[in-house]
PDB file of C-alpha atoms in Angstrom:
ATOM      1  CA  UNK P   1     -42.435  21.343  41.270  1.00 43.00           C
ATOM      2  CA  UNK P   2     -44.313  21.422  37.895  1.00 53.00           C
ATOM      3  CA  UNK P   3     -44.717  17.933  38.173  1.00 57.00           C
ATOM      4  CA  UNK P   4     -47.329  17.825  41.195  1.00 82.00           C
ATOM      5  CA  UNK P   5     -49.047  20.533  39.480  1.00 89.00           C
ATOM      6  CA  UNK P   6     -52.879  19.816  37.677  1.00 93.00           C
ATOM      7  CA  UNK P   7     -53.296  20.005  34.433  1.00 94.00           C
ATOM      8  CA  UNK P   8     -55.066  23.209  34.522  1.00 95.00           C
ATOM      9  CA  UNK P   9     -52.700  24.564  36.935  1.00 96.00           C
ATOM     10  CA  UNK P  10     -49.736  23.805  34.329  1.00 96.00           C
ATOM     11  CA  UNK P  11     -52.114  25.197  31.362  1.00 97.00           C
ATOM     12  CA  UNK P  12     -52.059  28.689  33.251  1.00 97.00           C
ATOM     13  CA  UNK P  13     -48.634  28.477  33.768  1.00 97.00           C
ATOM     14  CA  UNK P  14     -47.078  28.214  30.515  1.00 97.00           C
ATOM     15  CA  UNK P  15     -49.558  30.568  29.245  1.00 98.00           C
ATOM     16  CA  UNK P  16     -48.734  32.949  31.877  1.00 98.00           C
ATOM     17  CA  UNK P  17     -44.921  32.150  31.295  1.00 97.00           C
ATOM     18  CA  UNK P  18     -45.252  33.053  27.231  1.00 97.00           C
ATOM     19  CA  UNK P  19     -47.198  36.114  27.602  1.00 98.00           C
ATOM     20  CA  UNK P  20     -44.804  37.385  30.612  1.00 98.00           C
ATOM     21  CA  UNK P  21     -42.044  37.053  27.138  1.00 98.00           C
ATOM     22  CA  UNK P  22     -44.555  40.478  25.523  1.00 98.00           C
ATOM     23  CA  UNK P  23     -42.626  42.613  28.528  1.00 98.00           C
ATOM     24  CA  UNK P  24     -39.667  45.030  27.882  1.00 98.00           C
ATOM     25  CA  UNK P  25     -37.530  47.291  29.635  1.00 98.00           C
ATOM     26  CA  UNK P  26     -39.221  50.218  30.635  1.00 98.00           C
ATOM     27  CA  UNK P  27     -42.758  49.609  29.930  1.00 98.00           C
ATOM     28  CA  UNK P  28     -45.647  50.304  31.775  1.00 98.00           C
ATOM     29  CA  UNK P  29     -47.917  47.216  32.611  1.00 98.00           C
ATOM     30  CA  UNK P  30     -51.260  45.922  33.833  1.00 98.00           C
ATOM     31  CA  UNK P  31     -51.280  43.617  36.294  1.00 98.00           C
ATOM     32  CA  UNK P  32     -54.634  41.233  36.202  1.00 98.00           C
ATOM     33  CA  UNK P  33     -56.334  39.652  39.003  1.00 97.00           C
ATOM     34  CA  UNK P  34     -57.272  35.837  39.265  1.00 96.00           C
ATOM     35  CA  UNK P  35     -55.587  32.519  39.735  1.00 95.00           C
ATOM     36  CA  UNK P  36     -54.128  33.237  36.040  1.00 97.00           C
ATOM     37  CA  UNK P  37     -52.988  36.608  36.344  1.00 98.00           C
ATOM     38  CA  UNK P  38     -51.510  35.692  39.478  1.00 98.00           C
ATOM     39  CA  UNK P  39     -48.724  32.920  37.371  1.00 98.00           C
ATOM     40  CA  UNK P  40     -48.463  36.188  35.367  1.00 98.00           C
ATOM     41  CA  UNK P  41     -47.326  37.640  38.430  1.00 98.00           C
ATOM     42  CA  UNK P  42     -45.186  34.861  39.459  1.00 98.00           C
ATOM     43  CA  UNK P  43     -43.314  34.797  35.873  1.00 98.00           C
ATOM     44  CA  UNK P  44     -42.773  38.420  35.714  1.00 98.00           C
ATOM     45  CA  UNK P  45     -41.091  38.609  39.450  1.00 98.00           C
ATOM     46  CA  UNK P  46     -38.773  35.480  38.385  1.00 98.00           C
ATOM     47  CA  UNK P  47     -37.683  37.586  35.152  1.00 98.00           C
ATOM     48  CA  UNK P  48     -37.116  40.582  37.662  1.00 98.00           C
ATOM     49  CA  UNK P  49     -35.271  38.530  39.538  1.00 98.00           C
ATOM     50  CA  UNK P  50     -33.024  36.635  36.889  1.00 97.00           C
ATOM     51  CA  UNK P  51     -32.772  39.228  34.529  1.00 98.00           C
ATOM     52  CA  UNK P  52     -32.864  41.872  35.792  1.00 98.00           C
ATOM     53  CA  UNK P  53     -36.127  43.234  34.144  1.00 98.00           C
ATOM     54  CA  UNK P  54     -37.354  46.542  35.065  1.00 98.00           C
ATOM     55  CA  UNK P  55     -40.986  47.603  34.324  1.00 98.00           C
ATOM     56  CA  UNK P  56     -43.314  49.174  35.898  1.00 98.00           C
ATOM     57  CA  UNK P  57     -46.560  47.238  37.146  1.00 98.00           C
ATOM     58  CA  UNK P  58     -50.031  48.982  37.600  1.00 98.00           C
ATOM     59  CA  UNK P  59     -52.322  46.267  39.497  1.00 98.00           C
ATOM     60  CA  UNK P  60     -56.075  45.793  39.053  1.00 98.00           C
ATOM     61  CA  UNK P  61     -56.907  44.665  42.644  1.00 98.00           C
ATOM     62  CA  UNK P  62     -55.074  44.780  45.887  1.00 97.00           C
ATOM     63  CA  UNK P  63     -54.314  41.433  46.012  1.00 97.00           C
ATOM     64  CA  UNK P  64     -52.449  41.058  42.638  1.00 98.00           C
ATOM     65  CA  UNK P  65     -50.524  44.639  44.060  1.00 98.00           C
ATOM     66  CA  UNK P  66     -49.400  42.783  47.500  1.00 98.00           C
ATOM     67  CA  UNK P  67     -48.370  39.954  45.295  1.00 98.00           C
ATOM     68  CA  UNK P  68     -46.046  41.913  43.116  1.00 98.00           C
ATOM     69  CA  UNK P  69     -44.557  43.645  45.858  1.00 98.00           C
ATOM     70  CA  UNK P  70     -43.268  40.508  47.212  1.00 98.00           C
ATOM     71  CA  UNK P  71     -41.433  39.364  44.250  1.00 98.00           C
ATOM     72  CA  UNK P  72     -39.958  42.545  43.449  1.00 98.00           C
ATOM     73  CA  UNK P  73     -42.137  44.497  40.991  1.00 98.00           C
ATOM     74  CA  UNK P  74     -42.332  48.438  41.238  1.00 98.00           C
ATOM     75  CA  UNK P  75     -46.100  49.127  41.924  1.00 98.00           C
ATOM     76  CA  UNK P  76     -47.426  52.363  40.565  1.00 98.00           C
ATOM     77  CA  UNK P  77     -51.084  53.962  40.547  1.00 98.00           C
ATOM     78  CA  UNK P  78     -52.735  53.836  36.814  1.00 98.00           C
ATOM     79  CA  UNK P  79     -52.970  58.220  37.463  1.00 98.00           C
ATOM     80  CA  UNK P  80     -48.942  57.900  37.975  1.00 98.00           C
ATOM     81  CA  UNK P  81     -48.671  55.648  34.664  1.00 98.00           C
ATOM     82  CA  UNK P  82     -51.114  57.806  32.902  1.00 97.00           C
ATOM     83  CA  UNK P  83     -50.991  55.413  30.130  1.00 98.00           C
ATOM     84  CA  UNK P  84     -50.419  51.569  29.423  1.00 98.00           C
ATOM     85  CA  UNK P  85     -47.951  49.494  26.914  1.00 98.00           C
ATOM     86  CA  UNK P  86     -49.603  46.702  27.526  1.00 98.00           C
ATOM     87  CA  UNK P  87     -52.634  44.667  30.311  1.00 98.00           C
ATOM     88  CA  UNK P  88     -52.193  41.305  30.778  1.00 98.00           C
ATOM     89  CA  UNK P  89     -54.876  39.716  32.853  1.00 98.00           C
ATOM     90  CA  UNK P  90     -57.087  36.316  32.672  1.00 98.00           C
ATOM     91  CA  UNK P  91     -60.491  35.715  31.781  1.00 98.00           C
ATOM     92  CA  UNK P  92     -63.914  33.552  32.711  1.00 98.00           C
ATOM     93  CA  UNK P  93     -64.760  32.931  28.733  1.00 98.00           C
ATOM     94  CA  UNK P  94     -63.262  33.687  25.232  1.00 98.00           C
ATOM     95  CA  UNK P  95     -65.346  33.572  22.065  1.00 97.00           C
ATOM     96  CA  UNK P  96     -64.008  33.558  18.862  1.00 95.00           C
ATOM     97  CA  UNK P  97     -63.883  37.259  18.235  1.00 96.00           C
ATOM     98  CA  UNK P  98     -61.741  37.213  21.252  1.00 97.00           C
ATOM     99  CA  UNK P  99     -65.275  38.984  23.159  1.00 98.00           C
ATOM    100  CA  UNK P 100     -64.720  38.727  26.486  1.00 98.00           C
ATOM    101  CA  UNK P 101     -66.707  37.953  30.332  1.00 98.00           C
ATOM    102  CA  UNK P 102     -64.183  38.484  33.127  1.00 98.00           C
ATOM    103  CA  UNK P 103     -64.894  39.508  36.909  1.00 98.00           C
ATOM    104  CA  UNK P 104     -64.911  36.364  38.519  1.00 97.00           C
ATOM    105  CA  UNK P 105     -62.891  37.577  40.901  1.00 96.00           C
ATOM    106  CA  UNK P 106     -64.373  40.633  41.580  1.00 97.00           C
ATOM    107  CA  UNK P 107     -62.036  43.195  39.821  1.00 97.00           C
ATOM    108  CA  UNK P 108     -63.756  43.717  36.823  1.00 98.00           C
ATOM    109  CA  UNK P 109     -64.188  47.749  37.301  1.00 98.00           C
ATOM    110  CA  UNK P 110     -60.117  48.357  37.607  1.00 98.00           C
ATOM    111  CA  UNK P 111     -59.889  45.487  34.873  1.00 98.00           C
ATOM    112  CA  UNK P 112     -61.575  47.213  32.408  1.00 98.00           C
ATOM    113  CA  UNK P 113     -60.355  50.511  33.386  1.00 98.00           C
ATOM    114  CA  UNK P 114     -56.417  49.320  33.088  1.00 98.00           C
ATOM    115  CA  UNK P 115     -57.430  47.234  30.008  1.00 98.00           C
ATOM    116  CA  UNK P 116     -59.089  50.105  27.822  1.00 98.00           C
ATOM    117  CA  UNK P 117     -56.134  52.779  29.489  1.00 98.00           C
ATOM    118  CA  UNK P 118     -53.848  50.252  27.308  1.00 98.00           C
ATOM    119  CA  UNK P 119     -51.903  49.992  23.523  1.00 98.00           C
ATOM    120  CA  UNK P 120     -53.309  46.423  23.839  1.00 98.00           C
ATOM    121  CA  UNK P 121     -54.619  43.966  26.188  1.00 98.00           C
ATOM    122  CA  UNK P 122     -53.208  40.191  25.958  1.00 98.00           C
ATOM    123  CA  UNK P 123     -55.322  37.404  27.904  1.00 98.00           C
ATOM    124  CA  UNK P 124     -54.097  34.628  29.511  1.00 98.00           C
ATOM    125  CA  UNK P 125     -56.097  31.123  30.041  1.00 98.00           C
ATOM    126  CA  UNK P 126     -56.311  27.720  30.022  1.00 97.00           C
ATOM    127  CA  UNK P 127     -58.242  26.256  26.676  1.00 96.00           C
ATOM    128  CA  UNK P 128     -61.567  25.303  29.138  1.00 96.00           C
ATOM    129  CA  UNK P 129     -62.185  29.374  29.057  1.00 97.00           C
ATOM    130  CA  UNK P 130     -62.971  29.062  25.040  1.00 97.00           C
ATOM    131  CA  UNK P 131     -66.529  29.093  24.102  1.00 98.00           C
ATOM    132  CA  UNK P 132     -68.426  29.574  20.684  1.00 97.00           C
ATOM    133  CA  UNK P 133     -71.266  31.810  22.457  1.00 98.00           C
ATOM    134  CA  UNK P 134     -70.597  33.656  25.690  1.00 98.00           C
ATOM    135  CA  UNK P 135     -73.053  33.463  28.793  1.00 98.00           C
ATOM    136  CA  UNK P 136     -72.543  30.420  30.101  1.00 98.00           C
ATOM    137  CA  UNK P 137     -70.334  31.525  32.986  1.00 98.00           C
ATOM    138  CA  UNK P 138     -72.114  33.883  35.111  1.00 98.00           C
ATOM    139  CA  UNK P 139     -72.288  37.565  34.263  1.00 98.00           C
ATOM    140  CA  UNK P 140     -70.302  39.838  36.715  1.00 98.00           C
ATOM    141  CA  UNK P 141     -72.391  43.108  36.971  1.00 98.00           C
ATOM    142  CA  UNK P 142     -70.961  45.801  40.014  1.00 98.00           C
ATOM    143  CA  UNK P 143     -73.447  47.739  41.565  1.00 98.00           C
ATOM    144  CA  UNK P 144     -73.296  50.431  44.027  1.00 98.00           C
ATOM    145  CA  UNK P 145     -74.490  49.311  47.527  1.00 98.00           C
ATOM    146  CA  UNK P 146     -77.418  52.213  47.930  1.00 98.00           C
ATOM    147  CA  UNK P 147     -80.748  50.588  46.367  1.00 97.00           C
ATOM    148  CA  UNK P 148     -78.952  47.330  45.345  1.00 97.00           C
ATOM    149  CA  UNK P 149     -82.169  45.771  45.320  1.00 97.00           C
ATOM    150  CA  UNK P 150     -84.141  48.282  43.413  1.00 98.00           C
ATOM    151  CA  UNK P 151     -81.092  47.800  40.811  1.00 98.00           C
ATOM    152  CA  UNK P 152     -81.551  44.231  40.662  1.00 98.00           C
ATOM    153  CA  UNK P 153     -84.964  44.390  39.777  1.00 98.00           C
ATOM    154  CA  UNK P 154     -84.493  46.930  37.127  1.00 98.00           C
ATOM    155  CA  UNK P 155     -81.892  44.343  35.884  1.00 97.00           C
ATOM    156  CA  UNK P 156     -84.118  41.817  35.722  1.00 97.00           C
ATOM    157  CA  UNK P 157     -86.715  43.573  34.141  1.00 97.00           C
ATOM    158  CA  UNK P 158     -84.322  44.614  31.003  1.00 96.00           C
ATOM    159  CA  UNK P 159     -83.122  41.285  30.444  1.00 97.00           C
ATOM    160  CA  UNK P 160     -87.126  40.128  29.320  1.00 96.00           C
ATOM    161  CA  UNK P 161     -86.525  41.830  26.236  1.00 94.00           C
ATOM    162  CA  UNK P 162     -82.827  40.399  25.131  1.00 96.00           C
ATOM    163  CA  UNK P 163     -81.947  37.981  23.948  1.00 96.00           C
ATOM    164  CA  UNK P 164     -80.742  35.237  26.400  1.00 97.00           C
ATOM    165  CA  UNK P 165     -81.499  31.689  27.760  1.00 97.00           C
ATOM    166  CA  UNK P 166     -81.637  32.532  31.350  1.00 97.00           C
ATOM    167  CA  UNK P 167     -82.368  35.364  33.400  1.00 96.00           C
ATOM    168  CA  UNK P 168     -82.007  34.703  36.998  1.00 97.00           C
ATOM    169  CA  UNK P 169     -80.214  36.776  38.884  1.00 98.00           C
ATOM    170  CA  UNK P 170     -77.885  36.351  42.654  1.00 98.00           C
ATOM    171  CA  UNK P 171     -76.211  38.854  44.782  1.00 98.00           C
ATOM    172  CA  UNK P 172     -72.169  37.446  45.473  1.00 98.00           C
ATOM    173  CA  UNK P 173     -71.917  36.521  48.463  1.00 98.00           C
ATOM    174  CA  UNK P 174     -68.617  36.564  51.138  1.00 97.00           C
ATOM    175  CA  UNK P 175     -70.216  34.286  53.755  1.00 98.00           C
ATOM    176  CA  UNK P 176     -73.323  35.849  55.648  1.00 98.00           C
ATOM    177  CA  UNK P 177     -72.377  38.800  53.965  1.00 98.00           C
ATOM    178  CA  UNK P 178     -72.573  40.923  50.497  1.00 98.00           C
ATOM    179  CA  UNK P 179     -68.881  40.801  48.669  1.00 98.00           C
ATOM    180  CA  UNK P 180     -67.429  43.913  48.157  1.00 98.00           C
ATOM    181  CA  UNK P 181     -65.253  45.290  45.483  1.00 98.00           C
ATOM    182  CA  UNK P 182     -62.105  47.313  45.997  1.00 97.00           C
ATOM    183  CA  UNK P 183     -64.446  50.255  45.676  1.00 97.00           C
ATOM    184  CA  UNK P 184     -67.032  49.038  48.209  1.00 97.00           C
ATOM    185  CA  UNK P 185     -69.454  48.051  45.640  1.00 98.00           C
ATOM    186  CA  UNK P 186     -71.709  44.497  45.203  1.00 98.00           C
ATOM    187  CA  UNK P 187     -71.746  42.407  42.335  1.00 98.00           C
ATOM    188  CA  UNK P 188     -74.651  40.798  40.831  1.00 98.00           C
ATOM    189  CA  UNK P 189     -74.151  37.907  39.194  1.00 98.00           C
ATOM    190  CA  UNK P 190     -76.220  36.849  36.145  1.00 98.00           C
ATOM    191  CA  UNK P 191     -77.079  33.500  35.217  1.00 98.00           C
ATOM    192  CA  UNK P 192     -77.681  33.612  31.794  1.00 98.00           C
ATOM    193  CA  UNK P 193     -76.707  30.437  30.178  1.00 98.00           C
ATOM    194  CA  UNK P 194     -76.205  31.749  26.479  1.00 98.00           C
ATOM    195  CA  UNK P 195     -75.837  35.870  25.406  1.00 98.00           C
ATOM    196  CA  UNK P 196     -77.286  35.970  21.748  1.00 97.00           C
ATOM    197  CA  UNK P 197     -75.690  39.735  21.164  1.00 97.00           C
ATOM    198  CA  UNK P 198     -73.313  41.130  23.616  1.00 98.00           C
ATOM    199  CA  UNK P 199     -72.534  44.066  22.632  1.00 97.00           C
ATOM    200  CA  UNK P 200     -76.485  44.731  22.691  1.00 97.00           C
ATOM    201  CA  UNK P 201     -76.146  43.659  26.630  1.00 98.00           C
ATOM    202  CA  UNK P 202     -73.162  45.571  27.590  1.00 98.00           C
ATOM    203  CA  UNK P 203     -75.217  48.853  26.452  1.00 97.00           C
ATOM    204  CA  UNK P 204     -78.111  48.110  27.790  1.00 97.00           C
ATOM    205  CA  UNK P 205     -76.820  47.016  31.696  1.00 98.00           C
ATOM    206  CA  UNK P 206     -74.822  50.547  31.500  1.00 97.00           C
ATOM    207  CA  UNK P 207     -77.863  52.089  31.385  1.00 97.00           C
ATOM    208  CA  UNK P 208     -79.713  51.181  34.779  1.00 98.00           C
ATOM    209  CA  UNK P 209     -79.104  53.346  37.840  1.00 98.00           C
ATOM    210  CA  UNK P 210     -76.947  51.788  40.156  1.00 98.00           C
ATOM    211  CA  UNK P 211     -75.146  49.588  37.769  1.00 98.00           C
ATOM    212  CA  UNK P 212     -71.331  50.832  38.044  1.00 98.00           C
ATOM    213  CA  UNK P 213     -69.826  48.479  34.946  1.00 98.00           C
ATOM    214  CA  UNK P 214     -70.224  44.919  33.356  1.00 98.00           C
ATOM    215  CA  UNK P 215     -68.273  42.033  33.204  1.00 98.00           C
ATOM    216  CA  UNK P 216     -68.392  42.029  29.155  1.00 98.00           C
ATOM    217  CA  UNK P 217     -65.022  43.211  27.604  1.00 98.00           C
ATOM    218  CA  UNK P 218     -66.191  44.045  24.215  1.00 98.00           C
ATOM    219  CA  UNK P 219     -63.621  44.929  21.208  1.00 97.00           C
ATOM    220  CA  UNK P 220     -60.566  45.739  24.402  1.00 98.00           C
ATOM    221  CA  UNK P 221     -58.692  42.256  24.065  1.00 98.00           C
ATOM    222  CA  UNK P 222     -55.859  42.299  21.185  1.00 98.00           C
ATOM    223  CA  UNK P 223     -54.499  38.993  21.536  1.00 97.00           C
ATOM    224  CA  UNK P 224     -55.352  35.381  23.481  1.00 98.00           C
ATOM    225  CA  UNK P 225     -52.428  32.932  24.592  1.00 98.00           C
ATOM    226  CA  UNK P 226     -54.338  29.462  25.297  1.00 98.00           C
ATOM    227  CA  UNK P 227     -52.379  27.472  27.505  1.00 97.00           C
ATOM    228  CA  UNK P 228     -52.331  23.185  27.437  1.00 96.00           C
ATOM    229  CA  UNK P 229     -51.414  20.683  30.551  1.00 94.00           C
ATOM    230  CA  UNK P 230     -48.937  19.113  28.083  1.00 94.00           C
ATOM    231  CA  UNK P 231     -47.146  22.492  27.794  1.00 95.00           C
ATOM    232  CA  UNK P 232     -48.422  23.812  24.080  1.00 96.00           C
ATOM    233  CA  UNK P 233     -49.423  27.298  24.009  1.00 97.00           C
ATOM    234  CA  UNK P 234     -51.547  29.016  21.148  1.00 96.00           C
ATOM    235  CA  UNK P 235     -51.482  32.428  20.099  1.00 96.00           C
ATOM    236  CA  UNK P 236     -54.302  34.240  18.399  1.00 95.00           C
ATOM    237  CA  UNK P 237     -54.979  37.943  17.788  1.00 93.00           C
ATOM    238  CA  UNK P 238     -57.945  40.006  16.828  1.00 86.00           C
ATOM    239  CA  UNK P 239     -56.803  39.794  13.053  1.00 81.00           C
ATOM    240  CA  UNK P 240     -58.195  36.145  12.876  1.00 70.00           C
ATOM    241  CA  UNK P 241     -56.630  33.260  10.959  1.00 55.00           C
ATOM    242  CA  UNK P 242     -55.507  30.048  12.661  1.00 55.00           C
ATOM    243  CA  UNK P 243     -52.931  31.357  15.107  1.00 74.00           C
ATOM    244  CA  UNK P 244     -49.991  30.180  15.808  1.00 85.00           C
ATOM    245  CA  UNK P 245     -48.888  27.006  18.424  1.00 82.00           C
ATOM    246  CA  UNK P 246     -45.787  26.558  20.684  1.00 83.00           C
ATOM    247  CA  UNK P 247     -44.230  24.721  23.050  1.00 78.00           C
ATOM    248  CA  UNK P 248     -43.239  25.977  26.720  1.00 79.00           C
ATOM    249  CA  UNK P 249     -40.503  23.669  28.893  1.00 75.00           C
ATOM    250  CA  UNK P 250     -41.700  22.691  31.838  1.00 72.00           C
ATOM    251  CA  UNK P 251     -38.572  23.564  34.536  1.00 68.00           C
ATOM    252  CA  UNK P 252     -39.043  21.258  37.046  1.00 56.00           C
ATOM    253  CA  UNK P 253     -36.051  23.477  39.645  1.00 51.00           C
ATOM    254  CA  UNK P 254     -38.289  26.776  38.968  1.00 57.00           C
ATOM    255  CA  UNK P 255     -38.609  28.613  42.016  1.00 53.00           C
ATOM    256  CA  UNK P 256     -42.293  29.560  40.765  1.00 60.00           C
ATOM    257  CA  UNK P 257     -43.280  26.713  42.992  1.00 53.00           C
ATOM    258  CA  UNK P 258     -41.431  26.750  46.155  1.00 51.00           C
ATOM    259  CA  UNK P 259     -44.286  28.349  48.045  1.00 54.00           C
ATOM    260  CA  UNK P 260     -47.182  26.505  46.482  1.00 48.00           C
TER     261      UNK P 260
END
């Protein structure tokens, strides 16, 4: 029931619910990964099963694939799809140019693979993922396993001449043991507290043998639907200007929450 649900729980939700409205018939769509994404998943399978929606779902992590299985969404491969209507996925922050650090949950390669492959990108959060300045969430970086130290210190050695407030960096962990990607890579996560030019960073961490991709989605987001515990949503795009804001019911009988 909505009604034991947090706050931020019911934030995600409606803005999952609204943006799960930008799907037709027939379209080809990425499928995000993250406690967001996953509503996103939960929404779409309910219109499936209601009204008899039919799309075609490409996921960005193995978990978000098992999960639209269950509820009914047709699973295909991003090299069957060949190319995207629309991604719909969460993120870790928002600044106002709708700039972008996601990998939080460890997806970010496929992420930004599906996202770019894509007519547009929408992302889904709560407001608590809005920031003025990127950076202070940590920094998703994947890295291939081979000389993942030598990597890091290269890393670490770049970031002395940019532009940031912190530069330590950590290897994600999974227990006693390294977390690997869906392509058996690590991530290294930096701690960087504010990113003065992004675009500057994404460039430069590209650069370093070893690094696979960065957790900075720069100029691949279209649009932003901001979801509120009281059930307002807002909707921004890159265009700028205020927005607009709605309001989402709350159905307290959806089977979205049978299984929570």
């Amino acid at each position: 029931m909505t009604g034991e649900l947090s706050p931020i729980d019911k934030a995600k939700f409606v803005a999952a619910k609204r943006a799960a409205e930008f799907v037709e018939d027939g379209m080809r769509v990425g499928l995000g990964t993250g406690s967001t994404a996953a509503w996103l998943v939960r929404c779409l399978g309910e219109r499936v099963r209601k009204e008899g929606l039919r799309f075609r779902g490409v996921p960005t992590s193995t978990r978000t694939a098992q999960l639209a299985r269950e509820l009914g969404i047709e699973v295909i491969s991003l090299e069957e799809a060949g190319w995207l209507d629309l991604t719909i996925d969460g993120a870790d922050e928002i600044d106002g140019e709708l700039n972008l650090i996601k990998g939080g949950g460890g997806a970010l390669l496929q992420e930004k693979i599906v996202a770019t492959a894509s007519d547009q990108m929408v992302v889904i959060a709560d407001a608590a993922k809005q920031v003025e300045t990127l950076g202070a969430f940590p920094l998703p970086v994947e890295v291939i396993a081979f000389g993942q130290s030598a990597t890091q210190a290269l890393l670490e050695e770049a970031l002395v001449s940019l532009d940031v407030l912190g530069r330590r960096t950590s290897l994600r962990m999974n227990g006693a043991k390294p977390f690997v990607t869906d392509e058996g890579n690590h991530i290294l996560d930096l701690h960087l507290n504010r990113i003065g030019n992004a675009r500057e960073l994404a460039l430069m961490l590209n650069q370093i043998p070893g690094v696979v991709e960065n957790g900075l989605f720069i100029d691949i987001c279209d649009r932003v639907v901001i979801g509120h515990g009281d059930g307002r949503v807002e909707l921004r795009d890159i265009t700028g200007g205020s927005g607009s804001e709605e309001r989402i019911d709350l159905d307290e009988s959806d089977n979205l929450f049978t299984d929570l």
